[in-house]
Amino acid sequence: MTQSQTPDGMWLRCDGCGEILYRKALERNFFICMRCGHHFRIFPEQYIKIILDNGLKELDSDLAPSDPLEFPQYREKLAKARSKTGKPDAFSYGKGKISGRPVVFGVMDFRFIGGSMGSVVGEKIARSIRLARNKRLPLIIVSTSGGARMHEGMFSLMQMAKTAAELGLLRQAHIPYISIPVDPCTGGVMASFASLGDIIISEPGALLGFAGPRVIENTIGEKLPKGFQRAEFLLKHGFLDMVVSRRDLKETLTRILSILWPQKQDESGTL
Amino acid sequence: MPQGWLDFEQPLAELMERIDELTAIGAKEEVKRLREQVKELKSKLYSNLTPWQQVLLARHPRRPYMLDYIERMVTDFVELHGDRAFADDPAIIAGIGKINETGLAIIGHQKGRDTKEKLYRNFGMPHPEGYRKTLRVMKLAVRFGLPILSLIDTPAAYPGVGAEERGQAEAIARNLREMAILPVPIVVVVCGEGGSGGALAVAVGNRVLMQENALFSVISPEGCASILWRDGSKTKEAAEVLKMTASDLLKFGIIDEVVPEPLGGAHQDWDEAAKLLKRAVMANFRKLALKSAEELVKQRISKLASVGVYTR
C-alpha cells in the first residue's frame, strides 16, 4: 500500500468526530474511527485486502480510455488520474477467493475522475459479469462513483444499459451478484448495476442516491435533513439489505455465499 | 412579437402572421407569393443550425408531445395508470392501442403545454412510480405478445426528496435490466429531449431512433457548463462539446436511424411530423416481427455490448 493510495500522513483527523487518529492504528481498525465508528473512505487496495484471501488476479488491466468526443481537458484529466492511481481507469476486476470460495470480484476507484463510468468502466463491468456467468462464479462489486462520465458523452450513458443488460442474463443464469455500494455512490452507477444486486450491502454513513444532494437542494430550494441519502436512510426505505461495519464485511459475504453458493469450487474445477 | 417562437424564428413567425391577415381579407395572390417566401426562409433558417439552436428546437414550446403523436398515430388508445405500489405519475404515459390495426403497448414521457399542465406533468420529469408504471405495462405487453413503442421526451428524472425516498436509482436500474431481456420487439424514438438516465430508463430497444431535431445526452448543456466552466451560462459551448444531436449519435453508432421532421422542425406541422414518425416506427416493427423472442433479446443486448470506445 503506497502513501498516495490512502489518506495521507501519519495522523489523520476523523471527519465524524474530529478526533486525531494515528494512521497505523486506524489501518489496523479497517479505517474505522476508534472513537466514533466513522468509516473513512478507502480505496481498491484496501477493499481487496479486507475482502479477498490472497489478493486479486486482475484481468483486462490494460484496457484504457480514449477520447471519442475530443472533449475539452479530458486527456489532461485522464493523465492526472492515471498518475494519481497508477491505473488507466476507475474499475479493476478479476478472480479472487473469499474464505476459500472462488468469486469474480470488482472494485471502483473514486480517485479516478470521481469513479465516473465511461466506456472502459462499463466494458470491464460487463466483462466481469460475463466472466461470472461463463465460469458460474458469484459476482461481488464494490461501487463508488459520481455517475456517468460526462467527457465521453452518450458513450458513457449507454454503459448503464450495457451493464444492466448483462446483469439480466446473469440473473437468468441464477448466479448470485452481491452489490456493495460505498461512500459515495450516486448518479448513473447507482441507477444501473450498483442497485441491481441480488443482495445489496453498504457501510455506515455512506452517501447513496440518484441525484447528488446539491442538485436536490437547488431543485427544491431548501436544505436537506441530516442523514438524507445515507446508507441508514436507504435501509429504512427498503433499498438496502443491510448496513454492515467494514470490520464484518468479509464475514457477512462468507455467510451469504455459504448459503446461496455452497459449492466450494467452480464447476470447471480449479480457479 | 408573435408568441411561442424562438428568437431566431421571429422573421418566419412574422411572415406567417402576415399570411394569416392576408388570408382573412382574401388577398390570394399576395398570400401565394408570401408562401413561397416562407419556404425559402425556412430552408435558410433551419439548414445550418448551431448545436444550441438544436437544443432550442428540441425544447420548442410548440413541439408536439407524446399525446399529440398518439392522437395522430394510434387508434383505440387506452391509457393505463399507476404502478400498483405507490401512485400514478402524470409525467409518464403508458397504455395500449393500435397502429394500422396492429396492437401494441406505448410508453413515454409527457410534458405540459401550459403552466398548469406543466406543473401537473412535472415538466415531463418522472418519479420512480412513473418508471415502475412503464415496467408494469411492458410486462403486460409481454404476456399478451404485444410489441412496445417508447417515445422519449424528458429533461431528466426528477431530482427530489420523494424521488430519492422511493428509489429513483433502483427504478431506473430495474427498467434497464428488464427492458434488455423482454421477449417482444421494442422500438424507441427520442422525440424531444433525451435527458440522461431519466430518458435512458425507457430507451432500451431493438431499434433506437431519433427525430431529426431531438437530443440525447449524458447531461444537460446547463449542467455540463456549470461543471466544466463553473459557469451555467456557457450553455452554447457545452451544447457543442457534448455531441448530443441525432446526426452526431448516428455517426457514433449509438442510435440506429434518424426520423425526418417537416422542414423547420416538428412544430411547423404536427400532422406531417406524426405521419413521418408513424412510417418510421412501422417500418421497424415490420422488420422486427420476423425475429424470434430469443433473437430479439440477443440482438438488443449485443447492440448494447458493442457500445464503447477504448484501447489497449
Coordinates of C-alpha atoms in Angstrom, one line a residue:
Chain A
M1 CA 0.0 0.0 0.0
T2 CA 1.6 3.3 -1.0
Q3 CA 1.1 6.7 0.6
S4 CA -0.9 8.0 -2.4
Q5 CA -3.4 5.2 -2.2
T6 CA -4.8 6.0 1.3
P7 CA -5.5 9.2 3.2
D8 CA -2.0 10.7 3.6
G9 CA 0.1 11.4 6.7
M10 CA 1.0 9.8 10.0
W11 CA -2.0 11.3 11.8
L12 CA -5.5 11.7 10.4
R13 CA -8.4 13.8 11.6
C14 CA -11.8 12.0 11.8
D15 CA -14.5 13.6 9.7
G16 CA -17.0 12.2 12.1
C17 CA -15.8 13.4 15.5
G18 CA -12.7 15.5 14.8
E19 CA -10.5 13.1 16.8
I20 CA -6.9 12.9 15.7
L21 CA -6.0 9.3 15.0
Y22 CA -2.7 7.5 14.5
R23 CA -2.7 6.2 11.0
K24 CA -1.3 2.8 11.7
A25 CA -3.8 2.1 14.4
L26 CA -6.6 3.3 12.1
E27 CA -5.4 1.0 9.4
R28 CA -5.5 -2.0 11.8
N29 CA -9.0 -1.0 12.5
F30 CA -10.2 -1.1 8.9
F31 CA -10.0 2.7 8.6
I32 CA -12.9 2.9 11.1
C33 CA -12.6 5.7 13.7
M34 CA -11.8 4.1 17.1
R35 CA -13.8 6.8 18.8
C36 CA -17.0 7.3 16.8
G37 CA -17.1 4.5 14.3
H38 CA -16.9 6.8 11.3
H39 CA -15.9 4.9 8.2
F40 CA -13.1 6.7 6.3
R41 CA -13.2 6.4 2.5
I42 CA -10.8 3.7 1.4
F43 CA -9.7 2.6 -2.0
P44 CA -9.5 -0.6 -4.1
E45 CA -6.2 -1.8 -2.5
Q46 CA -7.8 -1.8 1.0
Y47 CA -11.1 -3.4 -0.2
I48 CA -9.1 -6.2 -1.9
K49 CA -7.1 -6.7 1.3
I50 CA -10.2 -6.7 3.5
I51 CA -12.4 -8.9 1.4
L52 CA -10.2 -11.3 -0.6
D53 CA -8.0 -14.1 0.9
N54 CA -4.9 -13.6 -1.3
G55 CA -5.4 -10.6 -3.5
L56 CA -7.0 -10.1 -6.9
K57 CA -5.9 -11.9 -10.0
E58 CA -6.7 -8.9 -12.2
L59 CA -8.0 -9.1 -15.8
D60 CA -8.0 -6.6 -18.6
S61 CA -5.9 -4.3 -16.5
D62 CA -4.6 -2.7 -19.7
L63 CA -7.9 -1.6 -21.1
A64 CA -7.6 2.2 -21.4
P65 CA -9.9 5.1 -22.3
S66 CA -9.8 7.2 -25.5
D67 CA -11.4 10.5 -26.2
P68 CA -14.2 9.9 -28.8
L69 CA -15.7 13.4 -28.4
E70 CA -12.4 15.2 -28.3
F71 CA -13.8 16.7 -25.1
P72 CA -12.0 19.8 -23.6
Q73 CA -9.5 18.9 -21.0
Y74 CA -10.3 15.2 -21.0
R75 CA -6.9 13.9 -21.9
E76 CA -5.3 16.0 -19.2
K77 CA -7.8 14.7 -16.7
L78 CA -7.1 11.1 -17.7
A79 CA -3.3 11.6 -17.4
K80 CA -3.6 13.2 -14.0
A81 CA -5.9 10.4 -12.7
R82 CA -3.6 7.8 -14.1
S83 CA -0.6 9.2 -12.3
K84 CA -2.6 9.5 -9.1
T85 CA -3.9 5.9 -9.1
G86 CA -1.4 4.1 -11.3
K87 CA -4.4 2.7 -13.2
P88 CA -5.7 3.5 -16.7
D89 CA -9.3 3.9 -15.4
A90 CA -11.7 3.7 -12.5
F91 CA -12.5 -0.1 -12.2
S92 CA -10.5 -3.2 -11.6
Y93 CA -11.8 -6.8 -11.7
G94 CA -10.6 -10.3 -11.7
K95 CA -10.8 -13.6 -9.8
G96 CA -10.2 -14.0 -6.1
K97 CA -11.3 -16.0 -3.1
I98 CA -13.4 -15.2 -0.1
S99 CA -12.8 -17.6 2.7
G100 CA -11.7 -20.2 0.2
R101 CA -14.6 -19.7 -2.2
P102 CA -13.7 -18.5 -5.7
V103 CA -15.5 -15.4 -6.9
V104 CA -15.4 -12.7 -9.5
F105 CA -14.6 -9.5 -7.7
G106 CA -14.6 -5.9 -9.0
V107 CA -14.0 -2.6 -7.3
M108 CA -14.2 1.0 -8.4
D109 CA -11.8 3.8 -7.6
F110 CA -13.3 7.1 -6.6
R111 CA -9.9 8.9 -7.0
F112 CA -10.1 8.3 -10.8
I113 CA -12.3 11.3 -12.0
G114 CA -14.8 10.7 -9.2
G115 CA -15.1 7.0 -10.1
S116 CA -17.1 8.1 -13.1
M117 CA -18.2 5.4 -15.6
G118 CA -17.1 5.8 -19.2
S119 CA -16.5 3.2 -21.9
V120 CA -13.7 1.4 -20.0
V121 CA -15.5 1.1 -16.7
G122 CA -18.7 0.0 -18.5
E123 CA -16.9 -2.5 -20.6
K124 CA -15.0 -4.0 -17.7
I125 CA -18.1 -4.3 -15.6
A126 CA -19.8 -6.0 -18.5
R127 CA -16.8 -8.4 -18.8
S128 CA -16.8 -9.2 -15.1
I129 CA -20.5 -10.1 -15.3
R130 CA -19.9 -12.3 -18.3
L131 CA -17.0 -14.0 -16.6
A132 CA -19.2 -14.7 -13.6
R133 CA -21.8 -16.2 -15.9
N134 CA -19.4 -18.2 -18.0
K135 CA -17.5 -19.6 -15.1
R136 CA -20.5 -19.9 -12.8
L137 CA -18.9 -17.9 -10.1
P138 CA -20.6 -15.5 -7.7
L139 CA -20.0 -11.8 -8.5
I140 CA -19.2 -9.1 -6.0
I141 CA -18.7 -5.5 -7.0
V142 CA -17.7 -2.6 -4.7
S143 CA -19.1 0.6 -6.3
T144 CA -18.2 4.2 -5.6
S145 CA -18.9 6.8 -8.2
G146 CA -20.3 10.2 -9.0
G147 CA -22.1 8.7 -12.0
A148 CA -21.7 8.5 -15.8
R149 CA -18.6 10.3 -17.2
M150 CA -19.6 13.5 -18.9
H151 CA -16.4 13.6 -21.0
E152 CA -17.4 10.6 -23.1
G153 CA -21.0 11.8 -23.6
M154 CA -23.5 9.3 -24.8
F155 CA -20.9 6.5 -24.8
S156 CA -20.9 6.9 -21.0
L157 CA -24.7 6.9 -20.6
M158 CA -25.1 3.8 -22.7
Q159 CA -22.8 1.9 -20.2
M160 CA -25.7 2.0 -17.7
A161 CA -27.9 0.0 -20.1
K162 CA -25.0 -2.3 -21.1
T163 CA -24.1 -3.3 -17.6
A164 CA -27.8 -3.7 -16.5
A165 CA -28.4 -5.9 -19.6
E166 CA -25.6 -8.2 -18.7
L167 CA -27.0 -8.5 -15.2
G168 CA -30.3 -9.5 -16.7
L169 CA -28.5 -12.5 -18.2
L170 CA -26.6 -13.3 -15.0
R171 CA -29.9 -13.3 -13.1
Q172 CA -31.5 -15.7 -15.6
A173 CA -28.5 -18.0 -15.1
H174 CA -29.2 -18.0 -11.3
I175 CA -25.7 -16.8 -10.3
P176 CA -25.6 -14.6 -7.2
Y177 CA -24.5 -10.9 -7.5
I178 CA -23.7 -9.1 -4.4
S179 CA -23.5 -5.3 -4.8
I180 CA -21.6 -3.2 -2.3
P181 CA -22.2 0.5 -3.0
V182 CA -19.9 2.5 -0.6
D183 CA -19.4 6.2 0.1
P184 CA -20.2 8.0 -2.2
C185 CA -22.2 6.3 -4.9
T186 CA -24.7 8.3 -7.0
G187 CA -25.9 9.0 -10.5
G188 CA -25.6 6.6 -13.3
V189 CA -23.7 3.9 -11.4
M190 CA -26.3 3.8 -8.6
A191 CA -29.0 3.9 -11.4
S192 CA -27.6 0.8 -13.0
F193 CA -25.5 -2.1 -11.8
A194 CA -25.0 -0.9 -8.2
S195 CA -28.7 -1.1 -7.5
L196 CA -29.2 -4.5 -9.1
G197 CA -27.6 -6.8 -6.6
D198 CA -29.5 -9.9 -5.5
I199 CA -28.2 -8.7 -2.2
I200 CA -27.2 -5.1 -1.6
I201 CA -24.9 -4.2 1.3
S202 CA -23.5 -0.8 2.3
E203 CA -21.3 0.7 5.0
P204 CA -22.4 3.0 7.9
G205 CA -22.9 6.6 6.8
A206 CA -22.3 6.0 3.1
L207 CA -23.9 8.6 0.8
L208 CA -26.0 6.8 -1.8
G209 CA -28.6 8.1 -4.2
F210 CA -29.7 9.1 -7.7
A211 CA -29.2 12.8 -7.6
G212 CA -26.5 14.5 -5.7
P213 CA -27.6 16.4 -2.6
R214 CA -26.6 19.7 -4.0
V215 CA -28.7 19.1 -7.2
I216 CA -31.7 18.3 -5.0
E217 CA -31.2 21.3 -2.8
N218 CA -31.0 23.5 -5.8
T219 CA -34.2 22.0 -7.2
I220 CA -36.3 22.2 -4.1
G221 CA -34.7 25.4 -2.7
E222 CA -34.1 24.1 0.8
K223 CA -31.6 22.3 2.9
L224 CA -31.8 18.5 3.1
P225 CA -32.3 17.0 6.6
K226 CA -29.3 15.3 8.3
G227 CA -28.9 11.7 7.3
F228 CA -30.7 12.1 4.0
Q229 CA -29.4 9.7 1.3
R230 CA -27.2 8.0 3.9
A231 CA -27.0 4.2 4.0
E232 CA -29.2 4.0 7.1
F233 CA -31.8 6.1 5.2
L234 CA -31.8 3.7 2.3
L235 CA -32.1 0.8 4.6
K236 CA -35.1 2.4 6.3
H237 CA -36.7 3.0 2.9
G238 CA -36.1 -0.5 1.7
F239 CA -33.3 -0.1 -0.8
L240 CA -30.5 -1.9 1.1
D241 CA -30.5 -5.4 2.6
M242 CA -28.1 -4.3 5.3
V243 CA -25.7 -1.8 6.6
V244 CA -22.6 -3.6 7.8
S245 CA -19.5 -2.4 9.6
R246 CA -16.4 -2.8 7.4
R247 CA -15.0 -5.0 10.1
D248 CA -17.8 -7.5 9.4
L249 CA -17.9 -7.2 5.7
K250 CA -15.9 -10.3 4.8
E251 CA -17.7 -12.5 7.4
T252 CA -21.1 -11.3 6.1
L253 CA -20.1 -12.1 2.5
T254 CA -18.8 -15.5 3.6
R255 CA -22.0 -16.4 5.3
I256 CA -24.2 -15.3 2.4
L257 CA -22.1 -17.2 -0.1
S258 CA -22.1 -20.4 2.0
I259 CA -25.9 -20.4 1.7
L260 CA -26.5 -19.2 -1.8
W261 CA -23.5 -20.9 -3.4
P262 CA -22.4 -23.8 -1.2
Q263 CA -20.1 -25.4 -3.8
K264 CA -16.5 -24.6 -2.9
Q265 CA -15.1 -24.9 -6.3
D266 CA -16.4 -23.5 -9.6
E267 CA -17.8 -26.1 -11.9
S268 CA -14.8 -26.1 -14.2
G269 CA -12.7 -27.5 -11.4
T270 CA -9.8 -25.2 -10.3
L271 CA -9.7 -21.5 -10.1
Chain B
M1 CA -43.9 39.9 -31.4
P2 CA -45.6 36.5 -32.2
Q3 CA -45.6 34.2 -29.2
G4 CA -44.2 30.7 -28.8
W5 CA -41.5 31.1 -31.3
L6 CA -37.7 31.2 -30.8
D7 CA -35.8 34.4 -31.3
F8 CA -34.1 33.2 -34.5
E9 CA -37.5 32.2 -35.9
Q10 CA -39.1 35.6 -35.5
P11 CA -38.8 36.6 -39.2
L12 CA -40.7 33.4 -40.1
A13 CA -43.3 33.9 -37.3
E14 CA -44.0 37.5 -38.6
L15 CA -44.3 36.3 -42.1
M16 CA -46.8 33.6 -41.1
E17 CA -48.8 36.2 -39.2
R18 CA -48.9 38.4 -42.2
I19 CA -50.2 35.4 -44.3
D20 CA -53.0 34.9 -41.8
E21 CA -54.0 38.5 -42.0
L22 CA -54.0 38.5 -45.8
T23 CA -55.9 35.2 -46.0
A24 CA -58.6 36.7 -43.8
I25 CA -59.1 39.5 -46.3
G26 CA -58.8 37.2 -49.3
A27 CA -55.6 38.6 -50.9
K28 CA -54.9 35.3 -52.7
E29 CA -52.1 36.4 -55.0
E30 CA -50.2 38.1 -52.2
V31 CA -50.6 35.0 -49.9
K32 CA -49.2 32.8 -52.7
R33 CA -46.2 35.0 -53.0
L34 CA -45.6 35.0 -49.3
R35 CA -45.9 31.2 -49.0
E36 CA -43.0 31.0 -51.5
Q37 CA -41.1 33.3 -49.2
V38 CA -41.9 31.1 -46.2
K39 CA -40.4 28.1 -48.0
E40 CA -37.2 29.9 -48.8
L41 CA -36.9 31.4 -45.4
K42 CA -37.3 28.0 -43.7
S43 CA -34.6 26.4 -45.7
K44 CA -32.4 29.3 -44.9
L45 CA -33.2 29.4 -41.2
Y46 CA -33.0 25.7 -40.5
S47 CA -30.4 24.4 -42.8
N48 CA -27.3 25.3 -40.7
L49 CA -28.4 25.1 -37.1
T50 CA -25.9 25.5 -34.4
P51 CA -25.9 22.9 -31.6
W52 CA -27.5 25.4 -29.3
Q53 CA -30.3 26.2 -31.8
Q54 CA -30.8 22.4 -32.0
V55 CA -31.3 22.4 -28.2
L56 CA -33.9 25.1 -28.5
L57 CA -35.7 23.3 -31.2
A58 CA -35.8 20.0 -29.2
R59 CA -37.3 22.1 -26.3
H60 CA -39.5 24.2 -28.6
P61 CA -42.7 25.2 -26.8
R62 CA -44.7 24.3 -29.9
R63 CA -43.1 20.9 -30.4
P64 CA -45.6 18.0 -30.4
Y65 CA -45.6 15.9 -27.3
M66 CA -46.4 12.2 -26.8
L67 CA -50.2 12.7 -26.6
D68 CA -50.2 14.8 -29.7
Y69 CA -48.5 11.9 -31.5
I70 CA -50.8 9.3 -30.0
E71 CA -53.8 11.3 -31.2
R72 CA -52.5 11.2 -34.7
M73 CA -50.9 7.8 -34.9
V74 CA -52.8 5.5 -32.6
T75 CA -56.3 4.2 -32.7
D76 CA -58.3 2.7 -29.8
F77 CA -55.7 4.1 -27.3
V78 CA -56.4 3.0 -23.7
E79 CA -54.3 4.8 -21.1
L80 CA -53.3 2.7 -18.1
H81 CA -52.5 4.3 -14.8
G82 CA -50.4 3.6 -11.7
D83 CA -47.5 1.4 -10.6
R84 CA -49.7 -0.8 -8.3
A85 CA -47.3 0.1 -5.4
F86 CA -47.4 3.8 -4.7
A87 CA -49.0 6.2 -7.2
D88 CA -49.7 7.2 -10.7
D89 CA -47.1 9.5 -12.3
P90 CA -48.5 12.0 -14.8
A91 CA -45.0 12.7 -16.2
I92 CA -45.2 9.3 -17.8
I93 CA -47.9 8.0 -20.1
A94 CA -48.4 4.2 -20.6
G95 CA -51.1 2.4 -22.4
I96 CA -52.2 0.0 -25.2
G97 CA -53.6 0.8 -28.6
K98 CA -53.3 0.1 -32.3
I99 CA -51.3 1.4 -35.2
N100 CA -52.6 0.2 -38.6
E101 CA -54.7 -2.4 -36.8
T102 CA -51.7 -3.8 -35.0
G103 CA -52.0 -3.9 -31.2
L104 CA -49.1 -2.5 -29.2
A105 CA -48.1 -1.1 -25.9
I106 CA -46.9 2.5 -25.7
I107 CA -44.9 4.2 -23.0
G108 CA -43.2 7.6 -22.8
H109 CA -42.8 11.0 -21.2
Q110 CA -45.4 13.7 -21.3
K111 CA -44.5 17.4 -20.9
G112 CA -47.2 20.0 -20.3
R113 CA -48.2 22.7 -22.8
D114 CA -49.5 25.5 -20.5
T115 CA -48.3 26.4 -17.0
K116 CA -51.0 24.4 -15.2
E117 CA -50.3 21.3 -17.3
K118 CA -46.6 21.7 -17.0
L119 CA -46.9 21.6 -13.2
Y120 CA -49.3 18.6 -13.4
R121 CA -46.8 16.7 -15.6
N122 CA -43.9 17.9 -13.5
F123 CA -42.3 19.2 -16.8
G124 CA -42.0 15.6 -18.0
M125 CA -39.7 14.7 -15.2
P126 CA -40.7 11.3 -13.8
H127 CA -40.7 9.9 -10.3
P128 CA -39.8 6.3 -9.6
E129 CA -43.5 5.3 -9.8
G130 CA -43.5 6.5 -13.4
Y131 CA -40.8 4.1 -14.4
R132 CA -42.4 1.3 -12.4
K133 CA -45.7 2.0 -14.3
T134 CA -43.9 1.6 -17.6
L135 CA -42.4 -1.7 -16.5
R136 CA -45.8 -3.0 -15.3
V137 CA -47.3 -2.1 -18.7
M138 CA -44.3 -3.6 -20.6
K139 CA -44.7 -6.9 -18.7
L140 CA -48.4 -6.8 -19.6
A141 CA -47.4 -6.4 -23.2
V142 CA -45.1 -9.5 -22.9
R143 CA -48.0 -11.6 -21.5
F144 CA -50.2 -10.7 -24.5
G145 CA -47.5 -10.7 -27.2
L146 CA -47.6 -7.0 -27.9
P147 CA -44.7 -5.1 -29.3
I148 CA -43.6 -2.0 -27.3
L149 CA -43.2 1.6 -28.6
S150 CA -41.4 4.0 -26.3
L151 CA -41.4 7.8 -27.0
I152 CA -38.7 9.8 -25.1
D153 CA -39.0 13.4 -24.2
T154 CA -37.7 14.5 -20.8
P155 CA -35.2 16.9 -19.3
A156 CA -34.3 14.4 -16.6
A157 CA -35.6 12.0 -13.9
Y158 CA -36.9 14.3 -11.1
P159 CA -34.2 15.0 -8.5
G160 CA -36.4 15.5 -5.4
V161 CA -36.8 14.2 -1.9
G162 CA -39.7 11.9 -2.6
A163 CA -38.0 10.5 -5.7
E164 CA -34.9 9.6 -3.5
E165 CA -37.1 8.1 -0.8
R166 CA -38.9 5.9 -3.2
G167 CA -35.7 4.7 -5.0
Q168 CA -35.3 6.7 -8.2
A169 CA -32.0 4.9 -8.9
E170 CA -33.5 1.5 -8.3
A171 CA -36.4 2.2 -10.5
I172 CA -34.2 3.3 -13.4
A173 CA -31.8 0.4 -12.9
R174 CA -34.5 -2.2 -12.9
N175 CA -36.1 -0.8 -16.1
L176 CA -32.7 -1.0 -17.8
R177 CA -32.2 -4.6 -16.8
E178 CA -35.8 -5.8 -17.5
M179 CA -36.1 -4.0 -20.9
A180 CA -33.0 -5.7 -22.1
I181 CA -34.5 -9.2 -21.6
L182 CA -38.1 -8.6 -22.6
P183 CA -39.0 -11.2 -25.3
V184 CA -41.0 -8.8 -27.6
P185 CA -39.9 -6.2 -30.2
I186 CA -39.1 -2.8 -28.7
V187 CA -38.8 0.4 -30.8
V188 CA -37.6 3.5 -29.1
V189 CA -37.9 7.0 -30.6
V190 CA -36.3 10.1 -28.9
C191 CA -38.8 12.8 -29.9
G192 CA -37.6 15.8 -27.9
E193 CA -35.1 15.9 -25.1
G194 CA -33.4 12.7 -24.2
G195 CA -32.2 13.8 -20.7
S196 CA -29.7 11.4 -19.3
G197 CA -30.8 8.4 -17.1
G198 CA -34.4 9.8 -17.0
A199 CA -34.6 9.1 -20.7
L200 CA -32.4 6.0 -20.9
A201 CA -34.7 4.3 -18.4
V202 CA -37.3 3.8 -21.1
A203 CA -34.8 3.8 -24.1
V204 CA -33.5 0.2 -24.3
G205 CA -34.8 -1.2 -27.6
N206 CA -34.1 -3.4 -30.6
R207 CA -34.1 -0.2 -32.6
V208 CA -33.4 3.2 -31.2
L209 CA -34.4 6.1 -33.4
M210 CA -34.2 9.9 -33.0
Q211 CA -36.2 12.6 -34.6
E212 CA -34.1 14.9 -36.7
N213 CA -34.1 17.7 -34.1
A214 CA -34.2 15.6 -30.9
L215 CA -31.3 15.4 -28.4
F216 CA -29.9 12.6 -26.3
S217 CA -27.3 13.4 -23.7
V218 CA -25.5 12.2 -20.7
I219 CA -26.0 15.6 -19.0
S220 CA -27.9 18.8 -19.9
P221 CA -25.8 21.6 -21.5
E222 CA -26.6 23.7 -18.4
G223 CA -25.2 21.0 -16.1
C224 CA -22.2 20.4 -18.3
A225 CA -21.4 24.2 -18.4
S226 CA -21.5 24.6 -14.6
I227 CA -19.3 21.6 -14.1
L228 CA -16.8 22.2 -16.9
W229 CA -16.5 26.0 -16.8
R230 CA -18.2 26.7 -13.4
D231 CA -20.4 28.9 -15.4
G232 CA -24.0 27.8 -16.0
S233 CA -24.4 30.4 -18.8
K234 CA -21.9 28.8 -21.1
T235 CA -24.6 26.5 -22.5
K236 CA -23.8 27.2 -26.1
E237 CA -20.2 25.9 -25.7
A238 CA -21.5 22.9 -23.7
A239 CA -24.1 22.0 -26.4
E240 CA -21.2 21.9 -28.9
V241 CA -18.8 19.7 -26.9
L242 CA -21.5 17.2 -25.7
K243 CA -22.3 15.9 -29.3
M244 CA -25.9 15.3 -28.4
T245 CA -27.7 15.7 -31.8
A246 CA -29.3 12.9 -33.9
S247 CA -26.7 13.3 -36.6
D248 CA -23.8 13.0 -34.1
L249 CA -25.2 10.0 -32.4
L250 CA -26.0 8.2 -35.7
K251 CA -22.3 8.8 -36.7
F252 CA -21.2 7.3 -33.4
G253 CA -23.5 4.2 -33.9
I254 CA -25.3 4.9 -30.7
I255 CA -28.7 5.3 -32.5
D256 CA -29.9 3.3 -35.5
E257 CA -31.9 5.8 -37.6
V258 CA -32.9 9.4 -37.8
V259 CA -36.6 10.1 -38.3
P260 CA -37.1 13.1 -40.6
E261 CA -39.2 16.0 -39.5
P262 CA -41.1 18.6 -41.6
L263 CA -39.0 21.4 -42.9
G264 CA -38.1 23.6 -40.0
G265 CA -39.0 21.0 -37.3
A266 CA -41.9 19.0 -36.0
H267 CA -43.5 22.1 -34.5
Q268 CA -44.2 23.5 -38.0
D269 CA -46.6 20.7 -38.9
W270 CA -47.8 18.2 -36.3
D271 CA -49.7 16.1 -38.7
E272 CA -46.8 15.7 -41.1
A273 CA -44.4 15.0 -38.2
A274 CA -46.7 12.3 -36.9
K275 CA -47.0 10.8 -40.4
L276 CA -43.2 10.6 -40.8
L277 CA -42.9 9.2 -37.3
K278 CA -45.5 6.5 -37.8
R279 CA -43.9 5.5 -41.1
A280 CA -40.5 5.0 -39.5
V281 CA -41.9 3.2 -36.5
M282 CA -44.0 0.7 -38.5
A283 CA -41.1 0.0 -40.9
N284 CA -39.0 -1.0 -37.9
F285 CA -41.7 -3.1 -36.3
R286 CA -42.3 -4.9 -39.6
K287 CA -38.6 -5.9 -39.7
L288 CA -38.5 -7.0 -36.1
A289 CA -41.7 -9.1 -36.5
L290 CA -39.6 -11.7 -38.3
K291 CA -37.3 -12.3 -35.3
S292 CA -37.9 -14.9 -32.6
A293 CA -38.1 -13.8 -28.9
E294 CA -34.7 -15.2 -28.4
E295 CA -33.2 -13.4 -31.3
L296 CA -34.8 -10.1 -30.2
V297 CA -33.2 -10.3 -26.7
K298 CA -29.8 -11.4 -28.2
Q299 CA -29.9 -8.6 -30.7
R300 CA -30.8 -6.0 -28.1
I301 CA -28.1 -7.0 -25.7
S302 CA -25.3 -7.4 -28.3
K303 CA -26.1 -4.0 -29.6
L304 CA -25.5 -2.6 -26.2
A305 CA -22.5 -4.7 -25.6
S306 CA -20.8 -3.1 -28.6
V307 CA -21.2 0.5 -27.4
G308 CA -17.9 2.0 -26.1
V309 CA -14.6 3.2 -27.3
Y310 CA -11.4 2.0 -25.7
T311 CA -7.8 0.9 -26.4
R312 CA -5.2 -1.5 -25.1

